[in-house]
Coordinates of C-alpha atoms and ligand atoms in Angstrom, one line a residue:
M1 CA 0.8 -7.6 6.7
C2 CA 3.0 -8.3 9.7
G3 CA 4.9 -5.4 11.4
I4 CA 8.4 -5.4 12.8
I5 CA 9.8 -2.8 15.3
G6 CA 13.1 -3.4 17.2
Y7 CA 15.2 -1.2 19.5
V8 CA 18.8 -1.3 20.9
G9 CA 20.0 1.9 22.9
N10 CA 20.2 3.5 26.4
K11 CA 16.4 3.7 27.0
S12 CA 13.7 1.0 28.1
A13 CA 12.9 -0.9 25.0
V14 CA 9.2 -1.7 25.9
P15 CA 7.5 1.8 25.7
I16 CA 9.4 2.3 22.3
I17 CA 8.4 -1.1 20.9
L18 CA 4.7 -0.6 22.0
D19 CA 4.6 2.9 20.5
G20 CA 6.1 1.5 17.3
L21 CA 3.8 -1.4 17.1
K22 CA 0.8 1.2 17.4
R23 CA 2.1 3.0 14.6
L24 CA 2.3 -0.2 12.5
E25 CA -1.2 -1.3 13.3
Y26 CA -2.6 -0.1 10.1
R27 CA -0.5 -2.8 8.2
G28 CA -3.3 -5.1 9.6
Y29 CA -2.8 -8.0 12.3
D30 CA -4.3 -10.5 14.4
S31 CA -1.8 -11.0 17.1
A32 CA 1.1 -9.1 18.7
G33 CA 4.1 -9.7 20.9
I34 CA 7.4 -8.3 22.4
A35 CA 10.7 -9.8 23.5
V36 CA 13.4 -8.2 25.4
M37 CA 16.8 -9.3 26.4
N38 CA 18.3 -8.9 29.6
E39 CA 20.9 -10.5 31.9
Q40 CA 18.3 -13.1 33.0
G41 CA 17.5 -14.0 29.4
F42 CA 14.6 -13.1 27.2
G43 CA 11.3 -11.8 28.5
V44 CA 8.5 -12.6 26.0
V45 CA 4.7 -11.3 26.1
K46 CA 2.9 -12.2 23.1
Q47 CA -0.9 -13.0 22.5
K48 CA -3.6 -13.2 19.9
G49 CA -5.7 -10.0 19.7
R50 CA -5.6 -6.4 19.7
L51 CA -2.5 -4.1 20.9
A52 CA -4.6 -2.7 23.8
S53 CA -4.6 -6.1 25.3
L54 CA -1.0 -6.8 24.7
E55 CA -0.2 -3.5 26.4
Q56 CA -2.4 -4.8 29.5
L57 CA -0.5 -7.9 29.6
V58 CA 2.8 -6.1 29.4
N59 CA 1.6 -4.0 32.5
Q60 CA 0.8 -7.3 34.4
Q61 CA 3.9 -9.1 33.5
P62 CA 6.5 -6.3 33.1
I63 CA 9.6 -7.2 31.1
A64 CA 12.8 -5.0 31.2
G65 CA 15.6 -4.4 29.0
T66 CA 17.3 -1.7 26.5
I67 CA 17.2 -4.0 23.5
G68 CA 14.1 -5.9 22.1
I69 CA 11.9 -6.7 19.2
G70 CA 8.2 -6.4 18.6
H71 CA 5.7 -7.9 16.2
T72 CA 2.1 -7.6 14.7
R73 CA 1.3 -10.7 13.0
W74 CA -1.3 -11.3 10.0
A75 CA -1.5 -15.0 10.3
T76 CA -0.6 -17.0 7.2
H77 CA 0.8 -20.5 8.4
G78 CA -1.0 -21.3 11.7
E79 CA -4.2 -19.7 13.1
P80 CA -3.9 -16.6 15.1
S81 CA -3.0 -17.9 18.5
D82 CA -1.0 -16.9 21.5
I83 CA 1.5 -19.6 20.8
N84 CA 1.6 -18.7 17.1
S85 CA 2.2 -15.0 17.7
H86 CA 5.8 -13.7 17.3
P87 CA 8.5 -13.4 18.7
H88 CA 9.5 -17.1 18.2
L89 CA 12.4 -18.5 20.5
G90 CA 14.6 -21.5 19.6
S91 CA 14.1 -24.4 22.0
Q92 CA 17.2 -23.4 24.1
N93 CA 15.9 -19.8 24.6
K94 CA 19.0 -18.6 23.2
I95 CA 17.8 -16.9 20.0
A96 CA 14.7 -14.8 19.5
I97 CA 13.4 -13.7 16.1
V98 CA 10.5 -11.8 14.6
H99 CA 9.5 -12.5 11.1
N100 CA 7.5 -10.9 8.1
G101 CA 7.2 -13.0 5.0
I102 CA 6.7 -16.8 4.2
I103 CA 9.4 -19.4 4.5
E104 CA 8.2 -21.8 1.7
N105 CA 10.5 -24.9 2.7
Y106 CA 9.7 -24.6 6.3
L107 CA 8.3 -28.0 6.4
Q108 CA 11.4 -29.6 5.1
I109 CA 13.6 -27.6 7.5
K110 CA 11.2 -28.5 10.5
E111 CA 11.6 -32.1 9.5
R112 CA 15.1 -32.1 9.5
L113 CA 15.4 -30.3 12.7
E114 CA 12.8 -32.5 14.5
Q115 CA 14.9 -35.6 13.5
K116 CA 17.7 -34.0 15.4
G117 CA 15.4 -33.8 18.5
I118 CA 14.5 -30.3 18.2
N119 CA 11.0 -29.5 19.5
F120 CA 8.8 -27.1 18.0
V121 CA 5.9 -25.3 19.7
S122 CA 4.2 -23.5 17.1
Q123 CA 2.3 -24.2 13.6
T124 CA 4.1 -21.3 12.0
D125 CA 6.8 -21.2 9.3
S126 CA 8.6 -18.5 11.3
E127 CA 9.7 -20.8 14.2
V128 CA 12.0 -22.6 11.6
V129 CA 14.2 -19.5 11.6
A130 CA 14.7 -19.2 15.3
Q131 CA 15.3 -23.1 15.7
L132 CA 17.7 -23.2 12.8
A133 CA 19.7 -20.2 13.6
E134 CA 19.9 -21.7 17.3
H135 CA 21.0 -25.0 15.6
Y136 CA 23.6 -23.4 13.6
Y137 CA 25.0 -20.8 16.2
D138 CA 28.6 -21.4 16.8
G139 CA 29.8 -18.1 18.4
G140 CA 29.2 -15.7 15.5
I141 CA 25.9 -14.0 14.9
V142 CA 26.7 -12.9 11.5
D143 CA 28.0 -16.1 10.0
T144 CA 25.0 -17.9 11.7
V145 CA 22.4 -15.6 10.1
V146 CA 24.4 -16.0 6.6
R147 CA 24.0 -19.8 7.0
T148 CA 20.3 -19.7 8.1
V149 CA 19.0 -17.4 5.5
N150 CA 21.0 -19.2 2.9
A151 CA 18.9 -22.3 4.0
L152 CA 15.6 -20.5 3.7
E153 CA 13.4 -20.3 0.4
G154 CA 10.8 -17.6 0.2
S155 CA 10.5 -14.2 1.5
Y156 CA 11.7 -12.6 5.0
A157 CA 12.3 -9.5 7.0
L158 CA 13.7 -10.5 10.3
G159 CA 14.6 -9.1 13.5
I160 CA 16.9 -11.3 15.4
M161 CA 18.5 -11.4 19.1
C162 CA 21.1 -13.8 20.4
L163 CA 21.7 -14.1 24.2
D164 CA 25.3 -14.8 23.7
E165 CA 25.8 -11.4 21.8
P166 CA 23.5 -9.4 24.2
E167 CA 24.6 -5.9 22.8
K168 CA 23.4 -6.7 19.3
L169 CA 20.2 -6.6 17.2
I170 CA 20.4 -8.2 13.9
A171 CA 18.5 -7.3 10.9
V172 CA 18.0 -9.2 7.5
K173 CA 15.6 -9.0 4.6
K174 CA 14.7 -10.8 1.2
D175 CA 11.5 -9.5 -0.6
N176 CA 10.0 -7.8 2.4
P177 CA 10.6 -4.3 3.8
L178 CA 12.8 -3.5 6.7
I179 CA 14.4 -0.2 7.4
I180 CA 17.2 0.9 10.0
G181 CA 16.8 4.0 11.9
V182 CA 19.5 5.8 13.9
S183 CA 19.1 8.3 16.7
D184 CA 21.1 9.8 19.5
Y185 CA 19.8 7.3 22.0
G186 CA 19.7 4.1 19.9
C187 CA 19.2 2.4 16.8
F188 CA 16.0 0.9 15.3
I189 CA 14.6 -1.7 12.7
A190 CA 11.2 -1.2 11.5
S191 CA 8.8 -2.5 8.6
D192 CA 8.4 1.2 7.7
V193 CA 9.4 4.8 8.4
P194 CA 6.2 6.1 10.4
A195 CA 6.9 3.5 13.1
I196 CA 10.3 5.2 14.1
L197 CA 9.2 8.8 13.1
P198 CA 9.1 10.0 16.7
H199 CA 12.8 9.1 17.2
T200 CA 14.4 9.7 14.0
N201 CA 14.1 10.5 10.3
K202 CA 17.6 9.3 9.6
V203 CA 17.5 5.9 7.9
Y204 CA 19.3 3.2 5.9
Y205 CA 17.4 1.2 3.6
L206 CA 18.3 -2.4 3.8
N207 CA 18.7 -4.2 0.3
D208 CA 17.8 -7.8 0.0
R209 CA 20.4 -10.1 1.4
E210 CA 22.1 -7.6 3.3
I211 CA 22.7 -8.0 7.2
A212 CA 22.6 -5.1 9.6
V213 CA 24.2 -5.4 13.1
L214 CA 22.7 -2.7 15.3
T215 CA 24.4 -1.8 18.7
R216 CA 23.4 1.2 21.1
S217 CA 25.8 3.7 18.9
K218 CA 26.5 2.2 15.6
V219 CA 25.1 0.1 12.7
E220 CA 27.4 -2.1 10.6
F221 CA 26.3 -3.9 7.4
F222 CA 27.4 -7.1 5.9
N223 CA 26.9 -9.0 2.5
M224 CA 26.3 -12.6 2.3
D225 CA 29.8 -13.5 2.3
G226 CA 29.9 -12.0 5.9
E227 CA 32.1 -9.1 4.5
P228 CA 31.4 -5.6 5.8
I229 CA 29.8 -3.1 3.3
E230 CA 29.0 0.7 3.3
K231 CA 25.6 2.0 3.2
E232 CA 24.4 5.7 2.9
L233 CA 22.5 7.2 5.6
E234 CA 19.4 9.0 4.0
V235 CA 17.0 11.7 5.6
V236 CA 13.4 11.1 5.2
N237 CA 11.4 14.4 4.6
W238 CA 8.2 12.9 6.3
T239 CA 7.2 14.7 9.6
L240 CA 5.8 13.0 12.6
D241 CA 2.5 15.1 12.3
S242 CA 2.0 13.5 8.8
A243 CA 1.8 10.1 10.5
E244 CA -0.5 11.2 13.2
K245 CA -4.4 11.9 13.1
G246 CA -4.0 15.7 13.9
G247 CA -7.5 15.9 15.6
Y248 CA -9.5 13.7 12.9
E249 CA -11.3 10.7 14.1
H250 CA -9.7 8.6 11.4
F251 CA -6.8 8.6 9.4
M252 CA -8.7 8.1 6.4
L253 CA -10.6 11.3 6.8
K254 CA -7.4 13.2 7.5
E255 CA -5.8 11.8 4.4
I256 CA -8.8 12.7 2.4
M257 CA -8.6 16.3 3.7
E258 CA -4.9 16.5 2.8
Q259 CA -5.8 16.0 -0.9
P260 CA -5.4 19.5 -2.2
K261 CA -2.0 20.1 -0.8
I262 CA -0.9 16.7 -1.8
L263 CA -2.1 17.0 -5.2
Q264 CA -0.2 20.5 -5.5
D265 CA 3.0 19.0 -4.4
T266 CA 2.8 15.9 -6.7
I267 CA 1.6 18.3 -10.0
H268 CA 4.4 20.8 -9.1
S269 CA 7.1 18.0 -8.8
A270 CA 6.0 16.5 -12.0
I271 CA 5.8 19.7 -14.0
H272 CA 8.8 21.5 -12.6
G273 CA 10.6 19.2 -10.0
D274 CA 12.5 15.8 -9.9
N275 CA 9.6 13.8 -11.5
A276 CA 9.5 16.1 -14.5
R277 CA 13.3 15.5 -15.0
I278 CA 12.7 11.7 -14.8
V279 CA 9.8 11.7 -17.2
E280 CA 11.9 14.1 -19.7
S281 CA 14.7 11.4 -19.6
L282 CA 12.4 8.8 -20.9
D283 CA 12.2 8.3 -24.6
I284 CA 8.6 7.1 -25.3
T285 CA 9.1 7.0 -29.1
K286 CA 11.3 3.8 -28.6
Y287 CA 8.3 1.7 -27.3
N288 CA 5.4 0.3 -29.4
K289 CA 3.3 -0.8 -26.2
I290 CA 2.5 0.3 -22.7
V291 CA 1.5 -1.9 -20.1
I292 CA 0.2 -0.7 -16.8
T293 CA 0.3 -3.3 -14.0
A294 CA -0.8 -2.9 -10.4
C295 CA -3.2 -4.3 -7.5
G296 CA -6.5 -3.0 -6.1
S297 CA -6.7 0.9 -6.3
A298 CA -3.5 1.2 -7.9
Y299 CA -4.8 -0.8 -10.8
N300 CA -8.0 1.3 -10.9
A301 CA -5.8 4.3 -11.2
G302 CA -4.3 2.4 -14.3
M303 CA -7.8 1.8 -15.8
V304 CA -8.5 5.5 -15.5
A305 CA -4.8 6.2 -17.1
K306 CA -5.6 3.8 -19.8
Y307 CA -8.4 6.4 -21.1
V308 CA -6.0 9.3 -20.8
F309 CA -3.0 7.7 -22.6
E310 CA -5.0 6.4 -25.3
R311 CA -6.9 9.6 -26.0
L312 CA -3.8 11.9 -25.8
C313 CA -1.1 9.5 -27.1
R314 CA -3.2 7.3 -29.5
V315 CA -1.0 4.4 -28.4
S316 CA -2.7 1.3 -27.1
V317 CA -2.4 0.4 -23.3
E318 CA -3.0 -2.6 -21.5
V319 CA -4.1 -2.6 -17.9
E320 CA -3.3 -5.8 -16.0
L321 CA -3.7 -7.2 -12.6
A322 CA -0.4 -7.5 -11.2
S323 CA -1.5 -10.8 -9.5
E324 CA -2.3 -12.3 -12.8
F325 CA 0.4 -10.8 -15.0
R326 CA 3.2 -13.4 -14.4
Y327 CA 1.0 -16.1 -14.9
K328 CA -0.2 -15.2 -18.3
D329 CA 2.7 -15.4 -20.5
P330 CA 2.7 -11.7 -21.1
I331 CA 3.5 -10.3 -24.6
I332 CA 6.1 -7.9 -23.9
D333 CA 9.7 -7.3 -25.0
K334 CA 12.4 -4.6 -25.1
N335 CA 10.0 -2.4 -27.0
T336 CA 7.4 -2.5 -24.2
L337 CA 7.1 0.1 -21.4
V338 CA 5.8 -1.3 -18.2
I339 CA 4.4 1.0 -15.8
L340 CA 4.3 -0.3 -12.2
V341 CA 1.8 1.6 -9.9
S342 CA 2.1 0.9 -6.1
Q343 CA 1.6 3.3 -3.0
S344 CA 3.9 0.8 -0.8
G345 CA 6.2 -0.3 -3.4
E346 CA 6.2 -3.5 -1.6
T347 CA 3.1 -5.4 -2.9
A348 CA 4.3 -8.9 -3.4
D349 CA 2.3 -9.4 -6.8
T350 CA 3.5 -6.0 -8.1
I351 CA 7.1 -6.9 -7.4
A352 CA 6.7 -10.3 -9.2
A353 CA 5.1 -8.5 -12.2
M354 CA 7.9 -6.0 -12.2
R355 CA 10.6 -8.9 -12.0
E356 CA 8.6 -10.7 -14.9
A357 CA 8.7 -7.6 -16.9
K358 CA 12.4 -7.1 -16.4
R359 CA 13.3 -10.8 -17.0
R360 CA 11.5 -10.3 -20.6
G361 CA 13.4 -7.4 -21.4
A362 CA 10.8 -4.8 -20.9
V363 CA 11.8 -1.2 -19.5
T364 CA 10.1 -0.5 -16.3
L365 CA 8.9 2.8 -14.9
S366 CA 7.2 2.7 -11.3
I367 CA 4.9 5.4 -9.9
I368 CA 5.6 4.8 -6.0
N369 CA 4.9 6.6 -2.7
V370 CA 7.3 5.1 -0.3
V371 CA 11.0 6.2 -1.0
G372 CA 13.4 3.5 -0.7
S373 CA 10.9 0.7 -1.6
T374 CA 11.7 -2.5 -3.5
I375 CA 9.9 -1.4 -6.4
A376 CA 11.2 2.1 -6.4
K377 CA 14.6 0.6 -6.1
E378 CA 14.3 -2.0 -8.8
T379 CA 12.7 -0.2 -11.7
D380 CA 14.6 1.5 -14.4
Y381 CA 12.7 4.9 -13.8
T382 CA 10.9 5.9 -10.7
I383 CA 8.5 8.7 -10.2
Y384 CA 7.3 9.5 -6.7
T385 CA 3.9 10.6 -5.5
M386 CA 4.3 13.3 -2.9
A387 CA 1.4 11.9 -0.6
G388 CA 3.4 11.6 2.5
P389 CA 3.0 8.5 4.8
E390 CA -0.7 7.0 4.3
I391 CA -1.8 5.2 7.2
A392 CA -5.4 4.1 6.5
V393 CA -5.7 0.9 4.9
A394 CA -8.0 2.4 2.2
T395 CA -5.8 4.6 -0.1
T396 CA -7.1 8.0 -0.8
K397 CA -4.5 10.8 -1.1
A398 CA -1.9 8.4 -2.7
F399 CA -4.3 7.3 -5.3
S400 CA -5.0 10.8 -6.2
A401 CA -1.5 11.6 -6.4
Q402 CA -0.9 8.6 -8.7
L403 CA -3.8 9.9 -11.0
V404 CA -2.3 13.2 -11.6
L405 CA 1.2 11.8 -12.2
L406 CA -0.3 9.5 -14.8
Y407 CA -2.0 12.3 -16.4
I408 CA 1.1 14.3 -16.6
L409 CA 3.0 11.4 -17.9
A410 CA 0.5 10.9 -20.7
I411 CA 0.7 14.8 -21.6
A412 CA 4.6 14.4 -21.8
F413 CA 4.5 11.2 -23.9
A414 CA 1.7 12.8 -26.2
R415 CA 4.1 15.7 -26.7
K416 CA 7.2 13.6 -27.5
L417 CA 5.2 11.4 -29.8
G418 CA 4.0 14.5 -31.7
R419 CA 0.5 14.0 -31.0
I420 CA -0.3 17.2 -29.4
S421 CA 1.0 20.8 -29.9
P422 CA 3.0 22.9 -27.2
E423 CA -0.2 25.0 -26.8
V424 CA -2.5 22.1 -26.2
E425 CA 0.0 20.7 -23.8
A426 CA 0.1 24.1 -21.9
K427 CA -3.7 24.0 -21.9
L428 CA -3.7 20.6 -20.5
L429 CA -1.3 21.1 -17.8
A430 CA -3.1 24.4 -16.7
E431 CA -6.2 22.3 -16.3
I432 CA -4.3 19.9 -14.2
S433 CA -2.7 22.6 -12.2
A434 CA -6.4 23.9 -11.2
I435 CA -7.4 20.5 -9.7
P436 CA -6.0 21.1 -6.3
E437 CA -8.4 24.2 -5.9
K438 CA -11.4 22.5 -7.5
A439 CA -10.6 19.5 -5.0
A440 CA -10.7 22.1 -2.1
E441 CA -14.1 23.3 -3.3
I442 CA -15.3 19.6 -3.2
L443 CA -14.1 19.1 0.4
E444 CA -16.1 22.3 1.6
R445 CA -19.3 20.3 0.8
V446 CA -18.6 17.5 3.2
D447 CA -21.9 18.0 5.2
M448 CA -24.0 17.3 2.0
I449 CA -22.1 13.9 1.2
Q450 CA -22.1 13.0 5.0
K451 CA -25.9 13.7 5.1
Y452 CA -26.6 11.6 2.0
A453 CA -24.1 8.7 3.1
A454 CA -26.3 8.3 6.4
T455 CA -29.1 7.2 4.4
C456 CA -27.3 4.3 3.0
I457 CA -26.3 2.4 5.8
G458 CA -28.9 -0.2 5.6
C459 CA -28.0 -1.0 1.9
K460 CA -27.2 -4.5 1.3
S461 CA -25.7 -3.7 -2.0
I462 CA -24.5 -0.6 -4.0
F463 CA -23.8 -0.4 -7.6
F464 CA -21.8 2.1 -9.2
I465 CA -22.1 3.1 -12.8
G466 CA -20.5 5.2 -15.3
R467 CA -19.3 5.4 -18.9
N468 CA -15.8 5.7 -20.3
I469 CA -13.4 7.3 -17.7
D470 CA -16.6 7.6 -15.4
Y471 CA -16.7 3.9 -15.5
A472 CA -12.9 3.4 -14.5
I473 CA -13.3 5.7 -11.5
S474 CA -16.6 4.1 -10.5
M475 CA -14.4 0.8 -9.9
E476 CA -12.5 2.9 -7.4
G477 CA -15.7 4.1 -5.8
S478 CA -17.0 0.6 -5.4
L479 CA -13.6 -0.8 -4.0
K480 CA -13.4 2.0 -1.6
L481 CA -17.0 1.3 -0.3
K482 CA -16.8 -2.5 0.0
E483 CA -13.5 -2.3 1.6
I484 CA -14.4 -0.2 4.8
S485 CA -18.3 -0.5 4.7
Y486 CA -18.5 -4.4 4.4
I487 CA -21.5 -3.4 2.1
H488 CA -21.5 -5.5 -1.2
S489 CA -20.8 -3.5 -4.3
E490 CA -20.0 -3.7 -8.0
A491 CA -18.9 -1.2 -10.6
Y492 CA -20.5 -1.7 -14.1
A493 CA -20.2 0.1 -17.4
G494 CA -23.5 1.9 -17.8
G495 CA -24.2 0.3 -21.0
E496 CA -23.7 -3.1 -19.7
L497 CA -26.5 -3.1 -17.1
K498 CA -29.0 -4.4 -19.8
H499 CA -26.7 -7.2 -20.3
G500 CA -27.4 -8.9 -17.0
T501 CA -26.9 -6.6 -14.0
I502 CA -30.1 -5.1 -14.3
S503 CA -31.9 -8.1 -13.1
L504 CA -30.3 -7.3 -9.7
I505 CA -32.1 -3.9 -9.4
E506 CA -35.3 -3.8 -7.4
D507 CA -37.1 -1.5 -5.0
N508 CA -34.9 0.8 -3.3
T509 CA -31.6 -0.9 -4.8
M510 CA -28.8 2.2 -4.4
V511 CA -27.1 3.1 -7.5
V512 CA -24.2 5.7 -7.8
A513 CA -23.7 7.1 -11.2
V514 CA -20.8 9.0 -12.2
S515 CA -21.5 11.5 -14.9
C516 CA -18.5 13.7 -15.9
C517 CA -18.3 12.9 -19.6
E518 CA -20.4 15.7 -20.9
R519 CA -20.6 13.8 -24.5
L520 CA -21.9 10.7 -22.9
Y521 CA -24.4 12.5 -20.5
E522 CA -27.6 11.4 -22.4
K523 CA -26.5 7.8 -22.3
I524 CA -25.7 7.6 -18.7
Y525 CA -28.9 9.4 -17.8
S526 CA -31.0 6.9 -19.6
N527 CA -29.2 4.1 -17.7
V528 CA -30.2 6.0 -14.6
E529 CA -33.8 6.4 -15.7
Q530 CA -33.8 2.6 -16.5
V531 CA -32.8 1.6 -12.9
I532 CA -35.0 4.4 -11.5
S533 CA -37.9 3.0 -13.4
R534 CA -37.2 -0.5 -11.7
G535 CA -37.3 1.0 -8.4
A536 CA -33.6 2.0 -7.6
K537 CA -32.8 5.1 -5.9
V538 CA -29.8 6.9 -7.4
L539 CA -27.1 9.3 -6.3
M540 CA -25.6 11.3 -9.6
I541 CA -22.1 12.8 -9.1
G542 CA -20.9 14.9 -11.9
S543 CA -20.3 18.2 -13.8
C544 CA -22.7 17.9 -16.5
I545 CA -25.9 16.8 -15.0
K546 CA -29.0 18.4 -16.6
A547 CA -31.6 16.6 -14.6
S548 CA -33.2 17.9 -11.5
P549 CA -33.3 16.0 -8.2
H550 CA -36.5 14.1 -7.2
G551 CA -37.6 11.5 -4.9
K552 CA -35.5 8.9 -6.3
L553 CA -32.6 11.0 -7.5
Q554 CA -30.2 13.0 -5.7
I555 CA -27.3 14.9 -7.3
I556 CA -24.0 15.9 -6.0
E557 CA -22.5 18.6 -8.4
I558 CA -18.7 18.8 -8.7
P559 CA -16.6 21.6 -10.5
R560 CA -16.4 21.4 -14.3
I561 CA -13.0 20.0 -15.6
N562 CA -11.6 18.4 -18.8
E563 CA -13.3 15.2 -18.7
L564 CA -10.0 13.4 -18.8
F565 CA -9.2 14.8 -15.5
S566 CA -12.4 14.5 -13.8
P567 CA -11.8 11.3 -12.0
S568 CA -9.5 13.4 -9.6
L569 CA -12.7 15.2 -8.6
S570 CA -15.4 12.5 -8.8
V571 CA -13.2 10.4 -6.9
I572 CA -13.2 12.8 -3.9
V573 CA -16.9 12.5 -3.5
L574 CA -16.7 8.6 -3.8
Q575 CA -14.1 8.5 -1.0
L576 CA -16.2 10.8 1.3
F577 CA -19.3 8.7 0.5
A578 CA -17.7 5.4 1.4
Y579 CA -16.0 7.1 4.5
Y580 CA -19.3 8.3 5.8
V581 CA -21.4 5.0 5.2
A582 CA -18.8 3.2 7.2
A583 CA -18.5 6.1 9.8
N584 CA -22.3 5.8 10.2
K585 CA -22.0 1.9 10.8
G586 CA -19.5 2.6 13.5
L587 CA -16.8 0.6 11.7
D588 CA -13.0 0.4 12.3
I589 CA -12.4 2.6 9.2
D590 CA -8.6 2.6 9.3
K591 CA -8.2 -1.0 9.9
P592 CA -11.0 -2.8 8.2
R593 CA -11.4 -6.6 9.0
N594 CA -9.0 -8.9 7.0
L595 CA -7.1 -6.2 5.2
A596 CA -3.6 -5.1 5.2
K597 CA -2.2 -1.9 4.1
S598 CA 0.7 -3.5 2.1
V599 CA 0.2 -6.9 0.8
T600 CA 3.5 -8.4 1.1
V601 CA 2.6 -12.0 0.3
E602 CA 1.2 -13.6 -2.8
Ligands
LIG701 C1 -6.9 0.3 -1.7 O1 -7.7 1.1 -0.8 C2 -6.5 -1.0 -1.0 N1 -6.2 -1.0 0.2 C3 -5.6 -1.8 -1.9 O2 -6.3 -2.2 -2.9 C4 -4.2 -1.4 -2.4 O3 -4.4 -0.3 -3.4 C5 -3.6 -2.6 -3.1 O4 -3.3 -3.5 -2.1 C6 -2.1 -1.9 -3.6 O5 -1.3 -1.6 -2.8 P1 0.1 -0.9 -3.2 O6 -0.5 0.5 -3.8 O7 0.7 -0.4 -2.0 O8 0.8 -1.6 -4.2

């Protein structure tokens, strides 16, 4: 979704803002722009299209200043166009803003302001913020911001500059992320940490409806009554390297390759570190129901977890799409534990599901990658995936870290519920501790996967099948493939084929079959034979495959592991398969069309 960056300091703002925008590109965008403030007023350059052309335009029409705001726009209201790009200015050119979010009552505000003779130039909801702030401005920017945001309904992260207060950069947020960074040479606002990592790792996390006033050397915070408040400066442990490609062609490949280390860090934290302490403090015996809710890949992690929790804890687990959860009148109460899974911690649907769960009295536990994010802050308990910044839109390392946290959670719950003995617990944890090494073994076989993927680029459709937990992870394999390769794909439970899907199988239809559940091997293999006899070519991925490869059947073996934890290994092959299919098609893998890394609107 939209990205915001802003800077005030003693350096030239434009290169800092352009660099920050590049680091926000992964959020997804269709247009971009910059505004700087100087003695002459605002210098604004903005246009539809990629950042490379914005950079060219800035070179042709240089703008200068040491205070400025930048924006990457992912259109919601008004088509992607030069005029709808941010920053937006009030009609007297006194206030400039960048906005991420949706102003739901913008039409009413716009109508009111138009009746007062104010002319709007764009079709966006965001322009009302600039016009309204300018209309309200009476010499005090904090009061103006309070008045303005009090009139807004919806969600916003805003960067604001006012010509009459040329030293100040203002930030305010509600239901959209915005952080504040401080360095020796100035202060920053940004939608997320990677955008400012070259300058600082010292950040303030802004809460909803808090206002920050940044000047060259300090940041002051205010509440909605305009009163000063204190906030704690935090040090982020992400490094600049972790947010750069480091020689890889794409972030996605780099992030896939980082998985052994990330798995190790996450497992360590969940068995011996901070996460372990949080898991221990949660008394699972108090709850009679577990609901996992999330979106996209995080939902798929929940689907995998359902099998693990139910098998180990013998407690029924419901997995709900967060986008559906709040509209289904969920049957939850204070005896329900609702687990929210989210890489970003800012997904609008997952935030809404969390708030619905809390409203109904449920206890909430989140599994989050981004420290300081909304979900992390608002849930009763939070455990963190130790994945570092994930830049590629297609999640890989964060997904893998979510899986291992969910396994360890299930084991801890099973022990607390008296379902497993300490010996079994130790054995299961030992198997989990072996995952990073086994993941590294798979990563040594990249060439084989790459070669196979090259034969699939012409496919119109690819089906993924599996049974039981293999079916759950097939869903992730299918999502990964379609989001980056643009090849149609579906995941089916192997046994469901004969109930309809098999009619789609014809000569050379590609089917990927995951087979790590040894006890179900014969079953999935018979599904494989059924599709091969109808002309399909099949790639089997698994640790218990007894068949030999032949013309229509190729096999990728993965190391043996308890079937409950096998998704952590099969998913690496599925990720690499999707990556190489897309790479062979020459696609923009890190920023697939129409997608955004963090979906902050409903
Ligand atoms: C995964 O590859 C996707 N890009 C997407 O499905 C993602 O998992 C989903 O939007 C949820 O995001 P979150 O984990 O940040 O909440």
